[in-house]
PDB file of N, CA and C in Angstrom:
ATOM      1  N   MET A   1      28.512 -54.078 -41.823  1.00 53.00           N
ATOM      2  CA  MET A   1      28.607 -55.660 -41.184  1.00 53.00           C
ATOM      3  C   MET A   1      28.706 -56.762 -41.322  1.00 53.00           C
ATOM      4  N   ARG A   2      29.160 -57.085 -42.394  1.00 56.00           N
ATOM      5  CA  ARG A   2      30.087 -58.001 -42.424  1.00 56.00           C
ATOM      6  C   ARG A   2      31.551 -57.730 -41.848  1.00 56.00           C
ATOM      7  N   VAL A   3      32.417 -56.197 -41.653  1.00 62.00           N
ATOM      8  CA  VAL A   3      33.390 -55.791 -41.098  1.00 62.00           C
ATOM      9  C   VAL A   3      33.110 -56.191 -39.344  1.00 62.00           C
ATOM     10  N   ARG A   4      31.875 -56.281 -38.841  1.00 69.00           N
ATOM     11  CA  ARG A   4      31.813 -56.739 -37.376  1.00 69.00           C
ATOM     12  C   ARG A   4      31.418 -57.559 -37.185  1.00 69.00           C
ATOM     13  N   LEU A   5      31.263 -58.098 -38.153  1.00 76.00           N
ATOM     14  CA  LEU A   5      31.250 -59.803 -37.733  1.00 76.00           C
ATOM     15  C   LEU A   5      32.712 -60.554 -38.146  1.00 76.00           C
ATOM     16  N   VAL A   6      33.310 -60.212 -38.753  1.00 80.00           N
ATOM     17  CA  VAL A   6      34.448 -60.909 -38.852  1.00 80.00           C
ATOM     18  C   VAL A   6      35.814 -59.792 -37.783  1.00 80.00           C
ATOM     19  N   ALA A   7      35.741 -58.730 -37.263  1.00 83.00           N
ATOM     20  CA  ALA A   7      35.946 -58.277 -36.460  1.00 83.00           C
ATOM     21  C   ALA A   7      35.952 -58.919 -34.705  1.00 83.00           C
ATOM     22  N   GLY A   8      34.649 -59.583 -34.237  1.00 86.00           N
ATOM     23  CA  GLY A   8      33.940 -59.573 -33.386  1.00 86.00           C
ATOM     24  C   GLY A   8      35.120 -61.317 -33.158  1.00 86.00           C
ATOM     25  N   TYR A   9      34.555 -61.979 -34.698  1.00 85.00           N
ATOM     26  CA  TYR A   9      35.316 -63.287 -34.938  1.00 85.00           C
ATOM     27  C   TYR A   9      36.709 -63.290 -34.255  1.00 85.00           C
ATOM     28  N   CYS A  10      37.338 -62.601 -35.148  1.00 85.00           N
ATOM     29  CA  CYS A  10      38.735 -62.397 -34.503  1.00 85.00           C
ATOM     30  C   CYS A  10      39.273 -61.715 -32.949  1.00 85.00           C
ATOM     31  N   ILE A  11      38.219 -60.948 -32.424  1.00 89.00           N
ATOM     32  CA  ILE A  11      38.637 -60.770 -31.209  1.00 89.00           C
ATOM     33  C   ILE A  11      38.142 -61.895 -30.236  1.00 89.00           C
ATOM     34  N   ALA A  12      37.070 -62.461 -30.401  1.00 92.00           N
ATOM     35  CA  ALA A  12      36.829 -63.749 -29.814  1.00 92.00           C
ATOM     36  C   ALA A  12      37.638 -64.878 -29.796  1.00 92.00           C
ATOM     37  N   GLU A  13      38.331 -64.890 -31.211  1.00 89.00           N
ATOM     38  CA  GLU A  13      39.388 -66.493 -31.194  1.00 89.00           C
ATOM     39  C   GLU A  13      40.946 -65.522 -30.368  1.00 89.00           C
ATOM     40  N   ASN A  14      40.903 -64.200 -30.366  1.00 90.00           N
ATOM     41  CA  ASN A  14      41.681 -63.952 -29.680  1.00 90.00           C
ATOM     42  C   ASN A  14      41.537 -64.194 -27.613  1.00 90.00           C
ATOM     43  N   PHE A  15      40.332 -64.151 -27.854  1.00 93.00           N
ATOM     44  CA  PHE A  15      40.107 -64.185 -26.163  1.00 93.00           C
ATOM     45  C   PHE A  15      40.381 -65.372 -25.235  1.00 93.00           C
ATOM     46  N   LYS A  16      39.870 -66.487 -26.892  1.00 93.00           N
ATOM     47  CA  LYS A  16      40.132 -68.345 -26.685  1.00 93.00           C
ATOM     48  C   LYS A  16      40.778 -68.208 -26.364  1.00 93.00           C
ATOM     49  N   VAL A  17      42.414 -67.727 -27.192  1.00 90.00           N
ATOM     50  CA  VAL A  17      44.322 -67.959 -27.095  1.00 90.00           C
ATOM     51  C   VAL A  17      44.052 -67.787 -25.913  1.00 90.00           C
ATOM     52  N   PHE A  18      43.983 -66.862 -25.112  1.00 91.00           N
ATOM     53  CA  PHE A  18      44.600 -66.400 -24.053  1.00 91.00           C
ATOM     54  C   PHE A  18      43.520 -66.966 -22.522  1.00 91.00           C
ATOM     55  N   ASN A  19      43.115 -67.927 -23.135  1.00 92.00           N
ATOM     56  CA  ASN A  19      42.132 -68.900 -22.202  1.00 92.00           C
ATOM     57  C   ASN A  19      41.225 -67.736 -21.657  1.00 92.00           C
ATOM     58  N   ASP A  20      40.547 -66.729 -21.969  1.00 93.00           N
ATOM     59  CA  ASP A  20      39.464 -65.934 -21.327  1.00 93.00           C
ATOM     60  C   ASP A  20      38.346 -66.042 -22.093  1.00 93.00           C
ATOM     61  N   PHE A  21      37.394 -67.211 -21.430  1.00 96.00           N
ATOM     62  CA  PHE A  21      36.420 -67.561 -22.580  1.00 96.00           C
ATOM     63  C   PHE A  21      35.104 -66.540 -22.348  1.00 96.00           C
ATOM     64  N   GLU A  22      35.589 -66.233 -20.827  1.00 96.00           N
ATOM     65  CA  GLU A  22      34.623 -64.647 -20.818  1.00 96.00           C
ATOM     66  C   GLU A  22      34.673 -63.627 -21.141  1.00 96.00           C
ATOM     67  N   LYS A  23      35.430 -63.338 -21.719  1.00 94.00           N
ATOM     68  CA  LYS A  23      35.704 -62.294 -22.655  1.00 94.00           C
ATOM     69  C   LYS A  23      35.662 -62.485 -24.083  1.00 94.00           C
ATOM     70  N   ALA A  24      35.382 -63.626 -24.377  1.00 95.00           N
ATOM     71  CA  ALA A  24      34.932 -64.119 -26.137  1.00 95.00           C
ATOM     72  C   ALA A  24      33.362 -64.285 -25.688  1.00 95.00           C
ATOM     73  N   LYS A  25      33.474 -65.205 -25.115  1.00 96.00           N
ATOM     74  CA  LYS A  25      31.061 -64.661 -24.931  1.00 96.00           C
ATOM     75  C   LYS A  25      31.055 -63.473 -24.882  1.00 96.00           C
ATOM     76  N   ASN A  26      31.275 -62.275 -23.966  1.00 95.00           N
ATOM     77  CA  ASN A  26      30.945 -61.285 -24.529  1.00 95.00           C
ATOM     78  C   ASN A  26      31.475 -60.916 -25.645  1.00 95.00           C
ATOM     79  N   THR A  27      32.510 -60.595 -26.069  1.00 92.00           N
ATOM     80  CA  THR A  27      32.811 -60.812 -27.409  1.00 92.00           C
ATOM     81  C   THR A  27      31.565 -60.558 -28.620  1.00 92.00           C
ATOM     82  N   TRP A  28      31.486 -62.410 -28.549  1.00 92.00           N
ATOM     83  CA  TRP A  28      30.091 -62.697 -29.250  1.00 92.00           C
ATOM     84  C   TRP A  28      28.871 -62.310 -28.650  1.00 92.00           C
ATOM     85  N   ILE A  29      28.156 -61.997 -27.578  1.00 94.00           N
ATOM     86  CA  ILE A  29      27.240 -61.197 -27.256  1.00 94.00           C
ATOM     87  C   ILE A  29      26.938 -59.468 -27.817  1.00 94.00           C
ATOM     88  N   ILE A  30      28.161 -58.605 -27.437  1.00 91.00           N
ATOM     89  CA  ILE A  30      28.217 -57.493 -27.844  1.00 91.00           C
ATOM     90  C   ILE A  30      27.919 -57.329 -29.901  1.00 91.00           C
ATOM     91  N   THR A  31      29.009 -58.032 -30.534  1.00 87.00           N
ATOM     92  CA  THR A  31      28.555 -58.623 -31.870  1.00 87.00           C
ATOM     93  C   THR A  31      27.734 -58.782 -32.504  1.00 87.00           C
ATOM     94  N   ILE A  32      26.830 -59.945 -31.621  1.00 88.00           N
ATOM     95  CA  ILE A  32      25.195 -60.014 -32.632  1.00 88.00           C
ATOM     96  C   ILE A  32      24.328 -58.757 -31.609  1.00 88.00           C
ATOM     97  N   ILE A  33      24.738 -58.161 -31.193  1.00 90.00           N
ATOM     98  CA  ILE A  33      23.723 -56.984 -30.375  1.00 90.00           C
ATOM     99  C   ILE A  33      23.670 -56.081 -31.431  1.00 90.00           C
ATOM    100  N   SER A  34      24.927 -55.560 -31.378  1.00 85.00           N
ATOM    101  CA  SER A  34      25.070 -54.510 -32.551  1.00 85.00           C
ATOM    102  C   SER A  34      24.639 -54.909 -34.048  1.00 85.00           C
ATOM    103  N   MET A  35      24.556 -56.531 -34.611  1.00 80.00           N
ATOM    104  CA  MET A  35      24.683 -56.244 -35.538  1.00 80.00           C
ATOM    105  C   MET A  35      23.086 -56.165 -35.701  1.00 80.00           C
ATOM    106  N   ILE A  36      22.304 -56.864 -34.599  1.00 83.00           N
ATOM    107  CA  ILE A  36      20.771 -57.113 -34.555  1.00 83.00           C
ATOM    108  C   ILE A  36      20.114 -55.349 -34.390  1.00 83.00           C
ATOM    109  N   ALA A  37      21.399 -54.797 -34.325  1.00 83.00           N
ATOM    110  CA  ALA A  37      20.710 -52.749 -33.473  1.00 83.00           C
ATOM    111  C   ALA A  37      20.927 -52.549 -35.300  1.00 83.00           C
ATOM    112  N   ILE A  38      21.617 -52.331 -36.008  1.00 79.00           N
ATOM    113  CA  ILE A  38      22.372 -52.229 -37.414  1.00 79.00           C
ATOM    114  C   ILE A  38      21.508 -52.643 -38.657  1.00 79.00           C
ATOM    115  N   ILE A  39      20.929 -53.574 -38.375  1.00 75.00           N
ATOM    116  CA  ILE A  39      20.042 -54.059 -39.528  1.00 75.00           C
ATOM    117  C   ILE A  39      18.888 -53.133 -39.814  1.00 75.00           C
ATOM    118  N   PRO A  40      18.199 -52.872 -38.791  1.00 81.00           N
ATOM    119  CA  PRO A  40      16.934 -51.654 -39.467  1.00 81.00           C
ATOM    120  C   PRO A  40      17.554 -50.626 -40.131  1.00 81.00           C
ATOM    121  N   LEU A  41      19.113 -49.845 -39.521  1.00 80.00           N
ATOM    122  CA  LEU A  41      19.119 -49.089 -39.998  1.00 80.00           C
ATOM    123  C   LEU A  41      19.460 -49.351 -41.338  1.00 80.00           C
ATOM    124  N   ILE A  42      19.959 -49.849 -42.065  1.00 75.00           N
ATOM    125  CA  ILE A  42      19.989 -50.540 -43.444  1.00 75.00           C
ATOM    126  C   ILE A  42      18.790 -49.843 -44.022  1.00 75.00           C
ATOM    127  N   PHE A  43      17.372 -50.056 -43.696  1.00 78.00           N
ATOM    128  CA  PHE A  43      16.606 -49.954 -44.650  1.00 78.00           C
ATOM    129  C   PHE A  43      15.977 -48.465 -44.393  1.00 78.00           C
ATOM    130  N   ILE A  44      16.705 -47.767 -43.062  1.00 85.00           N
ATOM    131  CA  ILE A  44      15.855 -46.501 -42.826  1.00 85.00           C
ATOM    132  C   ILE A  44      16.654 -45.163 -43.641  1.00 85.00           C
ATOM    133  N   ILE A  45      18.596 -45.759 -43.160  1.00 84.00           N
ATOM    134  CA  ILE A  45      19.303 -44.520 -43.949  1.00 84.00           C
ATOM    135  C   ILE A  45      18.944 -44.058 -45.301  1.00 84.00           C
ATOM    136  N   PRO A  46      18.965 -42.984 -45.586  1.00 87.00           N
ATOM    137  CA  PRO A  46      18.960 -42.075 -47.176  1.00 87.00           C
ATOM    138  C   PRO A  46      20.493 -43.073 -47.999  1.00 87.00           C
ATOM    139  N   ASP A  47      19.608 -43.181 -49.318  1.00 83.00           N
ATOM    140  CA  ASP A  47      20.488 -43.790 -49.892  1.00 83.00           C
ATOM    141  C   ASP A  47      21.579 -42.756 -50.780  1.00 83.00           C
ATOM    142  N   ASN A  48      22.028 -41.743 -50.532  1.00 87.00           N
ATOM    143  CA  ASN A  48      22.959 -40.784 -50.223  1.00 87.00           C
ATOM    144  C   ASN A  48      23.181 -40.778 -49.308  1.00 87.00           C
ATOM    145  N   PHE A  49      23.876 -41.371 -48.024  1.00 85.00           N
ATOM    146  CA  PHE A  49      24.068 -41.871 -47.239  1.00 85.00           C
ATOM    147  C   PHE A  49      25.116 -41.896 -47.729  1.00 85.00           C
ATOM    148  N   PRO A  50      27.064 -41.616 -47.569  1.00 85.00           N
ATOM    149  CA  PRO A  50      28.420 -42.791 -47.454  1.00 85.00           C
ATOM    150  C   PRO A  50      28.136 -44.080 -46.753  1.00 85.00           C
ATOM    151  N   SER A  51      28.305 -44.520 -47.593  1.00 76.00           N
ATOM    152  CA  SER A  51      28.526 -46.718 -47.120  1.00 76.00           C
ATOM    153  C   SER A  51      29.128 -46.749 -46.596  1.00 76.00           C
ATOM    154  N   PHE A  52      30.845 -45.897 -47.045  1.00 79.00           N
ATOM    155  CA  PHE A  52      31.900 -46.530 -45.948  1.00 79.00           C
ATOM    156  C   PHE A  52      31.595 -46.004 -44.712  1.00 79.00           C
ATOM    157  N   LEU A  53      31.153 -44.855 -44.255  1.00 82.00           N
ATOM    158  CA  LEU A  53      31.087 -44.526 -42.671  1.00 82.00           C
ATOM    159  C   LEU A  53      30.202 -45.756 -41.706  1.00 82.00           C
ATOM    160  N   PHE A  54      29.907 -46.615 -41.642  1.00 77.00           N
ATOM    161  CA  PHE A  54      30.037 -47.893 -40.783  1.00 77.00           C
ATOM    162  C   PHE A  54      30.893 -48.775 -41.296  1.00 77.00           C
ATOM    163  N   PRO A  55      32.041 -49.454 -42.299  1.00 77.00           N
ATOM    164  CA  PRO A  55      32.253 -49.714 -42.028  1.00 77.00           C
ATOM    165  C   PRO A  55      34.375 -49.298 -41.291  1.00 77.00           C
ATOM    166  N   LEU A  56      34.101 -48.024 -42.130  1.00 82.00           N
ATOM    167  CA  LEU A  56      35.206 -47.060 -40.855  1.00 82.00           C
ATOM    168  C   LEU A  56      34.612 -47.025 -39.493  1.00 82.00           C
ATOM    169  N   LEU A  57      33.755 -46.869 -38.834  1.00 82.00           N
ATOM    170  CA  LEU A  57      33.264 -46.565 -37.477  1.00 82.00           C
ATOM    171  C   LEU A  57      33.962 -47.715 -36.793  1.00 82.00           C
ATOM    172  N   TYR A  58      32.828 -49.065 -37.633  1.00 78.00           N
ATOM    173  CA  TYR A  58      33.321 -50.429 -36.912  1.00 78.00           C
ATOM    174  C   TYR A  58      34.683 -51.113 -36.696  1.00 78.00           C
ATOM    175  N   LEU A  59      35.513 -50.332 -37.797  1.00 80.00           N
ATOM    176  CA  LEU A  59      37.144 -50.528 -37.608  1.00 80.00           C
ATOM    177  C   LEU A  59      38.006 -50.169 -37.033  1.00 80.00           C
ATOM    178  N   THR A  60      37.262 -48.512 -36.602  1.00 87.00           N
ATOM    179  CA  THR A  60      37.820 -47.486 -35.508  1.00 87.00           C
ATOM    180  C   THR A  60      37.515 -48.515 -33.963  1.00 87.00           C
ATOM    181  N   VAL A  61      36.554 -47.975 -33.939  1.00 85.00           N
ATOM    182  CA  VAL A  61      36.405 -49.789 -32.503  1.00 85.00           C
ATOM    183  C   VAL A  61      36.799 -50.308 -32.210  1.00 85.00           C
ATOM    184  N   SER A  62      36.903 -50.913 -33.069  1.00 83.00           N
ATOM    185  CA  SER A  62      37.343 -52.528 -33.050  1.00 83.00           C
ATOM    186  C   SER A  62      38.619 -52.828 -32.736  1.00 83.00           C
ATOM    187  N   SER A  63      39.571 -51.723 -33.842  1.00 86.00           N
ATOM    188  CA  SER A  63      40.567 -51.245 -33.167  1.00 86.00           C
ATOM    189  C   SER A  63      41.319 -51.182 -32.251  1.00 86.00           C
ATOM    190  N   TYR A  64      40.252 -49.818 -31.704  1.00 89.00           N
ATOM    191  CA  TYR A  64      40.667 -49.458 -29.974  1.00 89.00           C
ATOM    192  C   TYR A  64      40.449 -50.814 -28.976  1.00 89.00           C
ATOM    193  N   PHE A  65      39.232 -51.671 -28.992  1.00 86.00           N
ATOM    194  CA  PHE A  65      39.429 -51.924 -28.211  1.00 86.00           C
ATOM    195  C   PHE A  65      40.407 -53.666 -28.103  1.00 86.00           C
ATOM    196  N   LEU A  66      40.798 -53.607 -29.325  1.00 86.00           N
ATOM    197  CA  LEU A  66      41.719 -54.628 -29.547  1.00 86.00           C
ATOM    198  C   LEU A  66      43.538 -54.419 -28.636  1.00 86.00           C
ATOM    199  N   LYS A  67      43.174 -52.496 -29.000  1.00 89.00           N
ATOM    200  CA  LYS A  67      44.259 -52.053 -29.025  1.00 89.00           C
ATOM    201  C   LYS A  67      44.476 -52.223 -27.063  1.00 89.00           C
ATOM    202  N   LYS A  68      43.802 -51.830 -27.010  1.00 89.00           N
ATOM    203  CA  LYS A  68      43.193 -51.616 -25.685  1.00 89.00           C
ATOM    204  C   LYS A  68      43.169 -53.124 -24.443  1.00 89.00           C
ATOM    205  N   PHE A  69      43.016 -54.002 -24.622  1.00 89.00           N
ATOM    206  CA  PHE A  69      42.470 -55.299 -24.540  1.00 89.00           C
ATOM    207  C   PHE A  69      43.143 -56.377 -25.298  1.00 89.00           C
ATOM    208  N   GLN A  70      43.891 -56.524 -25.817  1.00 91.00           N
ATOM    209  CA  GLN A  70      44.671 -57.710 -26.036  1.00 91.00           C
ATOM    210  C   GLN A  70      45.724 -57.735 -27.070  1.00 91.00           C
ATOM    211  N   GLU A  71      46.054 -56.181 -26.839  1.00 90.00           N
ATOM    212  CA  GLU A  71      47.712 -55.460 -27.747  1.00 90.00           C
ATOM    213  C   GLU A  71      48.778 -56.877 -26.664  1.00 90.00           C
ATOM    214  N   GLN A  72      49.053 -56.914 -25.165  1.00 91.00           N
ATOM    215  CA  GLN A  72      49.938 -57.053 -24.957  1.00 91.00           C
ATOM    216  C   GLN A  72      49.925 -58.607 -25.079  1.00 91.00           C
ATOM    217  N   ASN A  73      48.622 -58.816 -25.056  1.00 91.00           N
ATOM    218  CA  ASN A  73      48.900 -60.646 -24.953  1.00 91.00           C
ATOM    219  C   ASN A  73      48.994 -61.155 -26.346  1.00 91.00           C
ATOM    220  N   ILE A  74      48.515 -59.962 -27.136  1.00 89.00           N
ATOM    221  CA  ILE A  74      48.824 -60.448 -28.319  1.00 89.00           C
ATOM    222  C   ILE A  74      50.429 -60.550 -28.301  1.00 89.00           C
ATOM    223  N   GLN A  75      51.328 -59.543 -27.926  1.00 90.00           N
ATOM    224  CA  GLN A  75      52.722 -59.252 -27.813  1.00 90.00           C
ATOM    225  C   GLN A  75      53.411 -60.495 -27.240  1.00 90.00           C
ATOM    226  N   LYS A  76      53.235 -60.755 -26.540  1.00 92.00           N
ATOM    227  CA  LYS A  76      53.425 -61.946 -25.299  1.00 92.00           C
ATOM    228  C   LYS A  76      53.639 -63.160 -26.326  1.00 92.00           C
ATOM    229  N   HIS A  77      52.039 -63.343 -26.222  1.00 90.00           N
ATOM    230  CA  HIS A  77      52.117 -64.653 -27.597  1.00 90.00           C
ATOM    231  C   HIS A  77      53.073 -64.646 -28.444  1.00 90.00           C
ATOM    232  N   ILE A  78      53.182 -63.830 -29.485  1.00 88.00           N
ATOM    233  CA  ILE A  78      54.126 -64.189 -30.573  1.00 88.00           C
ATOM    234  C   ILE A  78      55.543 -64.284 -29.915  1.00 88.00           C
ATOM    235  N   GLN A  79      56.074 -63.332 -29.031  1.00 91.00           N
ATOM    236  CA  GLN A  79      57.315 -63.520 -28.064  1.00 91.00           C
ATOM    237  C   GLN A  79      57.689 -64.838 -28.296  1.00 91.00           C
ATOM    238  N   ASN A  80      56.799 -65.321 -27.158  1.00 91.00           N
ATOM    239  CA  ASN A  80      56.466 -66.616 -26.721  1.00 91.00           C
ATOM    240  C   ASN A  80      56.484 -68.121 -28.097  1.00 91.00           C
ATOM    241  N   GLY A  81      56.617 -67.607 -29.127  1.00 89.00           N
ATOM    242  CA  GLY A  81      55.919 -68.478 -30.131  1.00 89.00           C
ATOM    243  C   GLY A  81      54.934 -69.076 -30.574  1.00 89.00           C
ATOM    244  N   GLY A  82      54.265 -68.292 -30.280  1.00 85.00           N
ATOM    245  CA  GLY A  82      51.685 -68.675 -29.945  1.00 85.00           C
ATOM    246  C   GLY A  82      51.947 -68.371 -31.769  1.00 85.00           C
ATOM    247  N   GLU A  83      51.219 -69.186 -31.951  1.00 82.00           N
ATOM    248  CA  GLU A  83      51.103 -69.546 -33.732  1.00 82.00           C
ATOM    249  C   GLU A  83      49.733 -68.696 -33.889  1.00 82.00           C
ATOM    250  N   THR A  84      50.344 -67.862 -35.321  1.00 81.00           N
ATOM    251  CA  THR A  84      49.509 -66.868 -35.927  1.00 81.00           C
ATOM    252  C   THR A  84      48.975 -67.295 -37.192  1.00 81.00           C
ATOM    253  N   PHE A  85      48.279 -67.239 -37.323  1.00 76.00           N
ATOM    254  CA  PHE A  85      47.117 -66.945 -38.416  1.00 76.00           C
ATOM    255  C   PHE A  85      47.196 -65.983 -39.742  1.00 76.00           C
ATOM    256  N   GLY A  86      47.164 -66.316 -40.693  1.00 74.00           N
ATOM    257  CA  GLY A  86      48.069 -65.953 -42.004  1.00 74.00           C
ATOM    258  C   GLY A  86      46.462 -64.974 -42.592  1.00 74.00           C
ATOM    259  N   GLY A  87      46.483 -64.495 -43.614  1.00 76.00           N
ATOM    260  CA  GLY A  87      45.401 -63.609 -44.390  1.00 76.00           C
ATOM    261  C   GLY A  87      44.695 -65.003 -44.554  1.00 76.00           C
ATOM    262  N   TRP A  88      45.116 -66.018 -45.350  1.00 81.00           N
ATOM    263  CA  TRP A  88      43.639 -66.903 -45.804  1.00 81.00           C
ATOM    264  C   TRP A  88      42.469 -67.290 -45.025  1.00 81.00           C
ATOM    265  N   ARG A  89      42.902 -67.606 -43.467  1.00 80.00           N
ATOM    266  CA  ARG A  89      41.914 -67.104 -42.731  1.00 80.00           C
ATOM    267  C   ARG A  89      41.155 -66.173 -43.017  1.00 80.00           C
ATOM    268  N   VAL A  90      41.456 -64.886 -42.818  1.00 75.00           N
ATOM    269  CA  VAL A  90      40.763 -63.959 -42.358  1.00 75.00           C
ATOM    270  C   VAL A  90      39.674 -63.700 -43.803  1.00 75.00           C
ATOM    271  N   THR A  91      40.280 -63.867 -44.468  1.00 81.00           N
ATOM    272  CA  THR A  91      39.759 -63.881 -45.941  1.00 81.00           C
ATOM    273  C   THR A  91      38.900 -64.827 -46.086  1.00 81.00           C
ATOM    274  N   LEU A  92      38.433 -66.104 -45.699  1.00 85.00           N
ATOM    275  CA  LEU A  92      37.939 -66.838 -45.988  1.00 85.00           C
ATOM    276  C   LEU A  92      36.251 -66.714 -44.379  1.00 85.00           C
ATOM    277  N   ILE A  93      36.499 -66.145 -43.687  1.00 81.00           N
ATOM    278  CA  ILE A  93      36.281 -65.800 -42.201  1.00 81.00           C
ATOM    279  C   ILE A  93      35.254 -64.326 -43.144  1.00 81.00           C
ATOM    280  N   GLY A  94      36.005 -63.801 -43.981  1.00 79.00           N
ATOM    281  CA  GLY A  94      35.620 -62.881 -44.481  1.00 79.00           C
ATOM    282  C   GLY A  94      34.340 -62.981 -45.531  1.00 79.00           C
ATOM    283  N   LEU A  95      34.745 -63.710 -46.302  1.00 85.00           N
ATOM    284  CA  LEU A  95      33.677 -64.595 -47.313  1.00 85.00           C
ATOM    285  C   LEU A  95      32.766 -65.330 -46.308  1.00 85.00           C
ATOM    286  N   LEU A  96      32.658 -65.753 -45.541  1.00 84.00           N
ATOM    287  CA  LEU A  96      31.543 -66.015 -44.490  1.00 84.00           C
ATOM    288  C   LEU A  96      30.913 -65.311 -44.105  1.00 84.00           C
ATOM    289  N   SER A  97      31.682 -64.571 -43.807  1.00 79.00           N
ATOM    290  CA  SER A  97      30.132 -63.106 -43.231  1.00 79.00           C
ATOM    291  C   SER A  97      30.044 -62.409 -44.314  1.00 79.00           C
ATOM    292  N   ILE A  98      30.119 -62.521 -45.442  1.00 81.00           N
ATOM    293  CA  ILE A  98      28.815 -61.762 -46.868  1.00 81.00           C
ATOM    294  C   ILE A  98      28.003 -62.842 -47.227  1.00 81.00           C
ATOM    295  N   ILE A  99      28.628 -64.169 -46.723  1.00 87.00           N
ATOM    296  CA  ILE A  99      27.110 -64.944 -47.090  1.00 87.00           C
ATOM    297  C   ILE A  99      26.405 -65.078 -45.694  1.00 87.00           C
ATOM    298  N   VAL A 100      26.340 -64.927 -44.755  1.00 81.00           N
ATOM    299  CA  VAL A 100      25.787 -64.828 -43.535  1.00 81.00           C
ATOM    300  C   VAL A 100      25.209 -63.446 -43.462  1.00 81.00           C
ATOM    301  N   PHE A 101      25.290 -62.295 -44.138  1.00 78.00           N
ATOM    302  CA  PHE A 101      24.975 -61.226 -44.588  1.00 78.00           C
ATOM    303  C   PHE A 101      24.066 -60.838 -45.719  1.00 78.00           C
ATOM    304  N   PHE A 102      24.513 -61.756 -46.304  1.00 83.00           N
ATOM    305  CA  PHE A 102      23.399 -61.369 -48.162  1.00 83.00           C
ATOM    306  C   PHE A 102      21.997 -62.080 -46.962  1.00 83.00           C
ATOM    307  N   GLY A 103      22.494 -63.412 -46.101  1.00 87.00           N
ATOM    308  CA  GLY A 103      21.389 -64.338 -45.646  1.00 87.00           C
ATOM    309  C   GLY A 103      20.491 -63.372 -44.939  1.00 87.00           C
ATOM    310  N   ILE A 104      20.531 -62.892 -43.967  1.00 81.00           N
ATOM    311  CA  ILE A 104      20.401 -61.744 -43.294  1.00 81.00           C
ATOM    312  C   ILE A 104      19.221 -60.682 -43.710  1.00 81.00           C
ATOM    313  N   ILE A 105      19.748 -60.221 -44.950  1.00 81.00           N
ATOM    314  CA  ILE A 105      19.268 -59.090 -45.266  1.00 81.00           C
ATOM    315  C   ILE A 105      18.335 -60.093 -46.336  1.00 81.00           C
ATOM    316  N   ILE A 106      18.531 -61.273 -46.803  1.00 87.00           N
ATOM    317  CA  ILE A 106      17.727 -61.802 -48.708  1.00 87.00           C
ATOM    318  C   ILE A 106      16.101 -61.881 -46.941  1.00 87.00           C
ATOM    319  N   SER A 107      16.723 -62.819 -45.730  1.00 87.00           N
ATOM    320  CA  SER A 107      15.131 -63.344 -45.203  1.00 87.00           C
ATOM    321  C   SER A 107      14.913 -62.149 -44.565  1.00 87.00           C
ATOM    322  N   VAL A 108      15.386 -60.740 -43.935  1.00 81.00           N
ATOM    323  CA  VAL A 108      14.767 -59.544 -43.642  1.00 81.00           C
ATOM    324  C   VAL A 108      13.610 -59.038 -44.150  1.00 81.00           C
ATOM    325  N   VAL A 109      14.225 -59.114 -46.183  1.00 84.00           N
ATOM    326  CA  VAL A 109      13.095 -58.397 -47.272  1.00 84.00           C
ATOM    327  C   VAL A 109      12.090 -59.400 -47.315  1.00 84.00           C
ATOM    328  N   LEU A 110      12.178 -60.747 -47.349  1.00 87.00           N
ATOM    329  CA  LEU A 110      11.068 -61.554 -47.615  1.00 87.00           C
ATOM    330  C   LEU A 110      10.256 -61.845 -46.875  1.00 87.00           C
ATOM    331  N   LEU A 111      11.245 -61.901 -45.545  1.00 85.00           N
ATOM    332  CA  LEU A 111       9.411 -61.611 -43.856  1.00 85.00           C
ATOM    333  C   LEU A 111       8.631 -60.226 -44.475  1.00 85.00           C
ATOM    334  N   THR A 112       9.275 -58.872 -45.201  1.00 82.00           N
ATOM    335  CA  THR A 112       9.204 -57.964 -44.517  1.00 82.00           C
ATOM    336  C   THR A 112       7.855 -58.091 -45.902  1.00 82.00           C
ATOM    337  N   GLU A 113       7.952 -58.469 -47.417  1.00 79.00           N
ATOM    338  CA  GLU A 113       7.518 -58.220 -48.251  1.00 79.00           C
ATOM    339  C   GLU A 113       5.957 -58.490 -48.171  1.00 79.00           C
ATOM    340  N   ASN A 114       5.986 -60.142 -46.883  1.00 68.00           N
ATOM    341  CA  ASN A 114       4.395 -60.562 -47.595  1.00 68.00           C
ATOM    342  C   ASN A 114       3.846 -59.438 -45.966  1.00 68.00           C
ATOM    343  N   VAL A 115       4.383 -58.246 -45.324  1.00 61.00           N
ATOM    344  CA  VAL A 115       3.583 -57.626 -44.510  1.00 61.00           C
ATOM    345  C   VAL A 115       2.826 -56.272 -45.353  1.00 61.00           C
TER     346      VAL A 115
END
C-alpha cells in the first residue's frame, strides 16, 4: 500500500507540474480508492501469500501509467531545463507513507478489536 501512495503522489505531482490539475485530482482519487479497496485484503489473504506480489503489481501498473500519460511531458520538461527532484524527496515521501500506512492499519485493528 505504501508503494501505491508514493506512486500516486509522484504521478499527481508530475501532472501538477504539467498544469494538468484535473488529472492530478483524478490520480489522487484513484490512489485513495485503490488503497481503501486493498486494506480488507490485508486481513483476509493467507499468511503464506507472497508479500512481494502487491508492491510488484503497484510498480508495474504505476510504471505503465507513467509511461503512457507522462513520459513525453517529462522528457520535454527536462529538455527545457525543468526542475527535477532528487532521491531524498522520494525517501521522505516513502517514510511518510509508512507512517500513514501503519496509522491506518492500527486504526482498523483498534476499531475492529471492540467488535
